[in-house]
Coordinates of C-alpha atoms in Angstrom, one line a residue:
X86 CA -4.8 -23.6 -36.9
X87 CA -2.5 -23.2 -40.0
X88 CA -4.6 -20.6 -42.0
X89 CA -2.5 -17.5 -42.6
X90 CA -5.0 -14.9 -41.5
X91 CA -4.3 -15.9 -37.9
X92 CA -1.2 -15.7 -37.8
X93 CA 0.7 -13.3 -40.6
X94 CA 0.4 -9.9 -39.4
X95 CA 2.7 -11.3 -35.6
X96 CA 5.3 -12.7 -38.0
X97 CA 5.0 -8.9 -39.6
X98 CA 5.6 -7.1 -36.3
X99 CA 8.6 -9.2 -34.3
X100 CA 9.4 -6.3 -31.8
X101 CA 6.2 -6.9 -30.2
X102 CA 7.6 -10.0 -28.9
X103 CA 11.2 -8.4 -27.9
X104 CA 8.5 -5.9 -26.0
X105 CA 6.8 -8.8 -24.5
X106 CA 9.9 -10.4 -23.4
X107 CA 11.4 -7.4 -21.9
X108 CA 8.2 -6.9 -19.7
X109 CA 8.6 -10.6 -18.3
X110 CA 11.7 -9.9 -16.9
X111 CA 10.9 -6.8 -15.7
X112 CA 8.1 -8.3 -13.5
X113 CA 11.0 -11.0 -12.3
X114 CA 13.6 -8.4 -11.6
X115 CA 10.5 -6.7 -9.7
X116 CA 10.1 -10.0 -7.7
X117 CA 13.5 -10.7 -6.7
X118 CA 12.9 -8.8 -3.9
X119 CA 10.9 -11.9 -2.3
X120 CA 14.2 -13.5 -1.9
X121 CA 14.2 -11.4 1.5
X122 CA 11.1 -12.6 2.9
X123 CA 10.4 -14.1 5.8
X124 CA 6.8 -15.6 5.4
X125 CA 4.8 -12.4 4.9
X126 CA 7.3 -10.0 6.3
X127 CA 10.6 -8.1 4.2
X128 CA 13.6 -7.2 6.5
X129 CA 13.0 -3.9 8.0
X130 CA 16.0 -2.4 7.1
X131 CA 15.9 -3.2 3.5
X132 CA 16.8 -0.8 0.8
X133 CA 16.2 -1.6 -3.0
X134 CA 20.1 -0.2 -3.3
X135 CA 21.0 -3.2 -1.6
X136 CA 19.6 -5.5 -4.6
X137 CA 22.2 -6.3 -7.5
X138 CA 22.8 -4.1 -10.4
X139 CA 20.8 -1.5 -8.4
X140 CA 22.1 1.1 -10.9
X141 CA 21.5 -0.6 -14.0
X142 CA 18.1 -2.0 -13.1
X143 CA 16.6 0.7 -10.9
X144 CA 13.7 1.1 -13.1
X145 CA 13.1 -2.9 -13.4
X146 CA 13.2 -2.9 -9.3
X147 CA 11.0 0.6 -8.8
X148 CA 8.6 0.4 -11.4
X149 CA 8.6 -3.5 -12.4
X150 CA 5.1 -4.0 -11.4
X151 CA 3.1 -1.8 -14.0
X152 CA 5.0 -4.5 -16.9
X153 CA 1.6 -6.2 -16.3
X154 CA -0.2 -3.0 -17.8
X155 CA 2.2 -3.3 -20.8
X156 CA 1.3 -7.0 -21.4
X157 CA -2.7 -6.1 -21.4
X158 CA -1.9 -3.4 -23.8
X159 CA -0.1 -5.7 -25.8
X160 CA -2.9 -8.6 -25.7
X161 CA -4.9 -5.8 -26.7
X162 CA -2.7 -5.1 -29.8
X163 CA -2.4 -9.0 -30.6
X164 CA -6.0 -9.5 -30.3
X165 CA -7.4 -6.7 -31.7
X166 CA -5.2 -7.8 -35.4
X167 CA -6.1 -11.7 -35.0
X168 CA -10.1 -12.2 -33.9
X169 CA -11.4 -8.3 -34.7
X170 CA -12.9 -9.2 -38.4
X171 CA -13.1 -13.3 -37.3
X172 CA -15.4 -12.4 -34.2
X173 CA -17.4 -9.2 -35.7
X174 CA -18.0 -11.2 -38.8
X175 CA -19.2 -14.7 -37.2
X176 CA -16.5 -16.5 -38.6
X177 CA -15.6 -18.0 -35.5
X178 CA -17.8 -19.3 -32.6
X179 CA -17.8 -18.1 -29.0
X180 CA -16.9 -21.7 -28.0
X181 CA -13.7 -21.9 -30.4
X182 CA -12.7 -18.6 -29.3
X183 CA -12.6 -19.4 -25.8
X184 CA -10.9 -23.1 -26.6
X185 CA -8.2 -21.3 -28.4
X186 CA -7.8 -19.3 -25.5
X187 CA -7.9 -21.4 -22.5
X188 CA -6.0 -24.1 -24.7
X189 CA -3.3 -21.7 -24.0
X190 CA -3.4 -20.4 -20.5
X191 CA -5.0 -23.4 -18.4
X192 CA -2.1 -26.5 -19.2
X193 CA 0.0 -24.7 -17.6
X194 CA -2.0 -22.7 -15.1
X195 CA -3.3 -25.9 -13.5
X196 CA 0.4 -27.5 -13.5
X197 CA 1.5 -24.4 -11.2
X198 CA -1.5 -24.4 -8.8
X199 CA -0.6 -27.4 -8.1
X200 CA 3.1 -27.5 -7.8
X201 CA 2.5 -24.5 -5.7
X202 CA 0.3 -26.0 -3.3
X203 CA 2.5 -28.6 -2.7
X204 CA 5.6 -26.2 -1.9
X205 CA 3.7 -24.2 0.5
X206 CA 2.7 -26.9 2.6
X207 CA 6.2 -27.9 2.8
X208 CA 7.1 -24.3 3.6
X209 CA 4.6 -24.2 6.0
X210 CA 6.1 -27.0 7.9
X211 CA 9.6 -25.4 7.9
X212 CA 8.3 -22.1 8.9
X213 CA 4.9 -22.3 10.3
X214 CA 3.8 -19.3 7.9
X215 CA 3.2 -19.9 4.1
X216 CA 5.5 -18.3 1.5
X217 CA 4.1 -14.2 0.7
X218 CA 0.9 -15.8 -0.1
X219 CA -0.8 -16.7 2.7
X220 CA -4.7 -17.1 1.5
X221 CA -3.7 -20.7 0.6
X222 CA -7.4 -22.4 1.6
X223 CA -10.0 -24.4 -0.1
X224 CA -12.1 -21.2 -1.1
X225 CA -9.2 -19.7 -2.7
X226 CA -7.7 -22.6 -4.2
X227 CA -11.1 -23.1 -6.3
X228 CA -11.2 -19.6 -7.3
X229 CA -7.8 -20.1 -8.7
X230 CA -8.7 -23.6 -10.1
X231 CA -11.4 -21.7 -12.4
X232 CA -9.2 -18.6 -13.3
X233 CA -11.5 -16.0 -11.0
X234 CA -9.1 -15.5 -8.6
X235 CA -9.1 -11.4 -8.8
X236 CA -12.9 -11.8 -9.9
X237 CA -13.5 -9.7 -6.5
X238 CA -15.1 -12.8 -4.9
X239 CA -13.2 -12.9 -2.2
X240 CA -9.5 -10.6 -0.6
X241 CA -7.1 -11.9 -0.5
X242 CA -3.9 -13.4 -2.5
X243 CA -3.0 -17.4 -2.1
X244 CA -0.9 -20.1 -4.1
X245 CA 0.3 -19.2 -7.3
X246 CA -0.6 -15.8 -6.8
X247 CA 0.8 -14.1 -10.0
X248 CA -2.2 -15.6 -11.9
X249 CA -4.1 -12.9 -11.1
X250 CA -3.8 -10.6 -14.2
X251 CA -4.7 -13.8 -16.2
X252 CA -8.2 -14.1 -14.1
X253 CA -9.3 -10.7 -15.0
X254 CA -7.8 -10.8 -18.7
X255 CA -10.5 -13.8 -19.3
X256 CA -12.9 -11.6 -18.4
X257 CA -12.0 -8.8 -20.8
X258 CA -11.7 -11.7 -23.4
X259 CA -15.6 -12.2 -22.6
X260 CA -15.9 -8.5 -22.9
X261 CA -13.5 -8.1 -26.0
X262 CA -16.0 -11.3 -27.7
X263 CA -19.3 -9.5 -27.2
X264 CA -18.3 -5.7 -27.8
X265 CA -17.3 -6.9 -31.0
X266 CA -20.0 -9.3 -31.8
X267 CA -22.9 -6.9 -30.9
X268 CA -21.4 -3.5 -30.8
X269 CA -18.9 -3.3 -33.7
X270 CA -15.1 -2.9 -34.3
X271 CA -14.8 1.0 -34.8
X272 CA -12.4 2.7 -32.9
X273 CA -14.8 4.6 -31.2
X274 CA -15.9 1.6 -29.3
X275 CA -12.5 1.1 -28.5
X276 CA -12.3 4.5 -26.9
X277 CA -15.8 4.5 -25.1
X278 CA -14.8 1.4 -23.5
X279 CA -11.5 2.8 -22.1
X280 CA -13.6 5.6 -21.0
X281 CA -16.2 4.5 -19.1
X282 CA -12.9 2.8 -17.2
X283 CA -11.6 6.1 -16.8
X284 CA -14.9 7.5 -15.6
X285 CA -15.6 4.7 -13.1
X286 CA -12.0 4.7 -11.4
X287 CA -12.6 9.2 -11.0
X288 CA -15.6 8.2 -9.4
X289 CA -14.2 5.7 -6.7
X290 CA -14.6 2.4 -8.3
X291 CA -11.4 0.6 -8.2
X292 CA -11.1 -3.0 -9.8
X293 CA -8.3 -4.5 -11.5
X294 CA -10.9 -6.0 -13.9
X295 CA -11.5 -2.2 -15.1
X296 CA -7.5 -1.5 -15.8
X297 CA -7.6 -4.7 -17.0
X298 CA -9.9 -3.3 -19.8
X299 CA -8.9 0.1 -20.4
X300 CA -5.2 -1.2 -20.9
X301 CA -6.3 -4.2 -23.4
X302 CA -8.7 -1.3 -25.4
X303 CA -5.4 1.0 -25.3
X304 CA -3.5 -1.7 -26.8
X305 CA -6.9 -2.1 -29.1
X306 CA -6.2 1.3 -30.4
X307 CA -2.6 0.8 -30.9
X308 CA -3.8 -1.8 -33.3
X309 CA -6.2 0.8 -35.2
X310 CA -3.3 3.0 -35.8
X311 CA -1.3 0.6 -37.1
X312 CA -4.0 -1.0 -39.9
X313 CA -4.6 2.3 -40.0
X314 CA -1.4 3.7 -41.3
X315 CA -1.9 3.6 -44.6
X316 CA -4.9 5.1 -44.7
X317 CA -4.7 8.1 -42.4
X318 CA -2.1 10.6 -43.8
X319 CA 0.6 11.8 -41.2
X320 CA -0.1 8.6 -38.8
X321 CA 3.5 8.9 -37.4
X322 CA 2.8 12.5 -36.8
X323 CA -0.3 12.1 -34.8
X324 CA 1.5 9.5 -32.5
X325 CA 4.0 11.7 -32.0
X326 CA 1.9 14.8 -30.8
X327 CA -0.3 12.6 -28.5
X328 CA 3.0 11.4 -26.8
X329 CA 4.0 15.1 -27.0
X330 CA 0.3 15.5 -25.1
X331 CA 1.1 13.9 -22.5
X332 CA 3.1 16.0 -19.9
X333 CA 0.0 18.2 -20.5
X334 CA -2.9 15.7 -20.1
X335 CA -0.8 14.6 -16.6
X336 CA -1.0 18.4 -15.7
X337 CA -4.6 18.9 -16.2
X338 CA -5.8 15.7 -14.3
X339 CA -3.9 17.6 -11.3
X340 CA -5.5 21.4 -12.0
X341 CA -9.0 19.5 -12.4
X342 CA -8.5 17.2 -9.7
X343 CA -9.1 14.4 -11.7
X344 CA -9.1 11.5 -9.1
X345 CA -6.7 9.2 -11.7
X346 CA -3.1 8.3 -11.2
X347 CA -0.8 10.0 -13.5
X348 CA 0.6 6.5 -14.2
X349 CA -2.4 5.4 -15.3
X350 CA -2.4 8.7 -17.8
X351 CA 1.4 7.5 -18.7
X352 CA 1.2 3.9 -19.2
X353 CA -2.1 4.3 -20.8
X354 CA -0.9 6.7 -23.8
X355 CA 2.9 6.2 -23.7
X356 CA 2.2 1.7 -24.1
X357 CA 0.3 2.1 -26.9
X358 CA 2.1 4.6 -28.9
X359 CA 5.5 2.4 -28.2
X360 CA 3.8 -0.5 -29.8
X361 CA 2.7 1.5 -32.6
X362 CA 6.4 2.7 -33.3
X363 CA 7.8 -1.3 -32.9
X364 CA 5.3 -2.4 -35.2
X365 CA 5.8 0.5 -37.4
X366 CA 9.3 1.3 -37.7
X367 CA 11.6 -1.3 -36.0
X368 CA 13.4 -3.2 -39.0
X369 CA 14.3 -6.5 -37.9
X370 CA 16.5 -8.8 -39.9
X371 CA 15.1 -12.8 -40.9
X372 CA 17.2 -14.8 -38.2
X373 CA 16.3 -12.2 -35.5
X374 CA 12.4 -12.6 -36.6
X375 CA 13.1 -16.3 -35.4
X376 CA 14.3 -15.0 -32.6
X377 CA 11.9 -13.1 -31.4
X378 CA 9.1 -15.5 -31.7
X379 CA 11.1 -18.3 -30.0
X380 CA 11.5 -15.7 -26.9
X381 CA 7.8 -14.6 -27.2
X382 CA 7.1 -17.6 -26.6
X383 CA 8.7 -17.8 -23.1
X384 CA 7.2 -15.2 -21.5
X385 CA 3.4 -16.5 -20.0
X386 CA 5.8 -19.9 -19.1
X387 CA 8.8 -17.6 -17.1
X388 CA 5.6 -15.4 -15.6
X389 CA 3.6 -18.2 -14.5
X390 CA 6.4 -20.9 -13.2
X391 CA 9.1 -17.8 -11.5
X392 CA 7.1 -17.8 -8.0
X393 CA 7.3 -21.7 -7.6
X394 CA 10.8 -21.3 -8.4
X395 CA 11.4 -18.7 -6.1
X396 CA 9.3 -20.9 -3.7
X397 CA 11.3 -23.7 -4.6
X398 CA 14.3 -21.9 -3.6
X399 CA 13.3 -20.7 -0.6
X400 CA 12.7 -24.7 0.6
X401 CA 16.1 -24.8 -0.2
X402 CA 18.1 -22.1 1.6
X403 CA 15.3 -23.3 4.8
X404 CA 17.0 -26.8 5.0
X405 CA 20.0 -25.4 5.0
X406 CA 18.9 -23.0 7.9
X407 CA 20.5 -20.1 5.6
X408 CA 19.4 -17.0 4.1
X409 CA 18.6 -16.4 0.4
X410 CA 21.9 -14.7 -1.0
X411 CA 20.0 -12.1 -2.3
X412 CA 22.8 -9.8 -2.4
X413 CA 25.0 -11.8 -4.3
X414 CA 24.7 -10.7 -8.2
X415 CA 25.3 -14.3 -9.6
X416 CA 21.8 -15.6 -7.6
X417 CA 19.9 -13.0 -9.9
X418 CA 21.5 -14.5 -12.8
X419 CA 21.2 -18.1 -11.3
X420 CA 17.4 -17.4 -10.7
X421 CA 16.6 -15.2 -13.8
X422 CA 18.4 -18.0 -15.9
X423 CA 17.1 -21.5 -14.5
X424 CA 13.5 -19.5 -14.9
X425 CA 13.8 -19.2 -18.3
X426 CA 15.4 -22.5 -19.1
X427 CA 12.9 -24.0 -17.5
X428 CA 10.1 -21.9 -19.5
X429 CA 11.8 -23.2 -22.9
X430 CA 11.2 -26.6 -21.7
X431 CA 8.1 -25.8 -20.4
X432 CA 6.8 -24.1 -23.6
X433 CA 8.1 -27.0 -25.9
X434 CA 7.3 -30.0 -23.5
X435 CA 4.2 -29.3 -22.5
X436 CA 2.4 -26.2 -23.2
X437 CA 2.8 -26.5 -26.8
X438 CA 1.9 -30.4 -27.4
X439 CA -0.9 -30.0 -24.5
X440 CA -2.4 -27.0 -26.8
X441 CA -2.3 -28.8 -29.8
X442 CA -4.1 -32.0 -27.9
X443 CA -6.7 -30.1 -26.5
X444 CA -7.3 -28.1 -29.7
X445 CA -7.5 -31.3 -32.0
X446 CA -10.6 -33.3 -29.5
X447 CA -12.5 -29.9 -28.8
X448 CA -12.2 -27.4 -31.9
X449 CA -14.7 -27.5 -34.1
X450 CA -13.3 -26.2 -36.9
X451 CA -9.8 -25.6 -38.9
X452 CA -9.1 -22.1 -38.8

């Protein structure tokens, strides 16, 4: 796992992971609000104005959900510079794909199932009502156990619930593998993936596996522009009109009653085109490069544990037949900081030497 052509062109582009970052704490900011929950139900006379920093973090609190778009589009990006020429090529196997892969995301996916099921029973006994979540059964549980959680098996959210845009990424791994293996790596696969996405959500099909896709192809094409950039004249200038495009394109889905959500039209051009401009353009000096790939390396860890911390809590402020001080400013910082403490450790403890374990008995060869 030490052969440069893996790994050179992210230590090229450390924005990405400053972007990456800045998404996981959006989606915590975004979350902060289950402090105010009681079992399923939020305080009816809540107001986001009441949550700290309202007016400095209005956009993390209103719009903090669509970071997990950003992050597909980003895995896109990332995936689309590493495996593209490995997988169309056959110079690396389905099977080591996948182990490189699940290497990564199961360690610590099956810790937090697990930590989570044993907080909500705990919960339950406090409160009679599980925490948010309240699918928290033996059909669910395997679904998560398996990663097919948001597979549309069953409705429903349970346990460690936020391992839901990892169940239908796996699947547009599967997707990403074979596309490139039997269609080819032009962009124009790229774009008739994310179109027949498009097409299938105008037509009623809704599926988180779909926007799953067309964000992760987005991200694909952010990826073409920038290997591209040398070899398309006026590359920044293209960008540049597309984002200029899309006030326009928003305008049109409305005139031709184009049954798509003009976020999707937004995150959709505006994700890709930012990542093409940090790749691009964002100077970055050595020690912040170092930086940025030890805070990359934080964000599946502070996405995947901040719910059994927030569960965790909760148990707490129960036993002491108190409220969550959700208002207070300090609790954000209390619960934004011991998250990603405990993702450093995490990371460095126990993803990384579980990766490397599992990747020595099952690869089969030294990429």
């Amino acid at each position: 796992m030490n052969n440069p052509s893996l790994e050179y062109k992210l230590k090229e582009i450390p924005a990405i992971e400053f972007l990456r970052l800045f998404s996981a704490l959006m989606i915590l900011v975004f979350h902060y609000v289950h402090f105010t929950y009681k079992g399923t139900s939020l305080p009816q006379n809540l107001s986001n104005l009441n949550l700290p920093f309202y007016n400095f973090l209005w956009i993390f609190y209103e719009f903090g959900k669509y970071a997990v778009q950003i992050f597909w589009s980003i895995s896109g990006f990332i995936f689309f510079l590493k495996y593209k020429n490995l997988i169309a090529d056959k110079l690396i196997s389905a099977k080591d794909f996948f182990i490189l892969r699940l290497s990564r995301l199961y360690p610590l996916h099956f810790l937090t199932l697990l930590i989570v099921l044993f907080l909500q029973i705990i919960y339950l006994k406090q409160t009679g009502l599980y925490f948010i979540n309240q699918h928290n059964d033996l059909p669910h549980f395997l679904l998560q156990l398996f990663l097919a959680s948001d597979w549309e098996i069953l409705r429903g959210t349970g346990f460690n619930a936020p391992i839901w845009s990892v169940s239908v990424e796996v699947i547009t791994y599967a997707i990403f593998f074979v596309s490139l293996r039997f269609i080819g790596k032009s962009a124009y696969m790229k774009v008739m993936m994310i179109f027949v996405c498009l097409l299938l959500n105008a037509i009623g099909f809704k599926s988180s596996i779909l926007g799953c896709i067309k964000y992760f192809y987005a991200g694909g094409l952010a990826a073409f522009a920038y290997e591209s950039r040398n070899k398309i004249k006026r590359m920044d200038s293209l960008m540049l009109l597309l984002f200029m495009l899309l006030p326009l394109t928003i305008f049109m889905s409305y005139i031709l009653q184009i049954k798509i959500k003009s976020y999707v039209f937004f995150i959709l051009l505006c994700t890709p085109i930012i990542i093409y401009f940090l790749a691009t353009k964002l100077k970055i000096s050595p020690s912040i490069i170092k930086l940025s790939k030890k805070l990359g390396n934080l964000t599946y860890a502070s996405y995947l544990i901040h719910f059994p911390i927030q569960l965790s809590f909760m148990i707490y402020f129960n036993s002491k037949n108190e409220a969550a001080p959700y208002q207070n400013p300090y609790f954000l910082f209390v619960y934004i900081g011991v998250t990603l403490i405990l993702a450093w450790f995490i990371f460095n403890y126990y993803e990384k030497p579980l990766q490397h374990y599992i990747r020595k008995i099952l690869y089969t060869k030294n990429y």
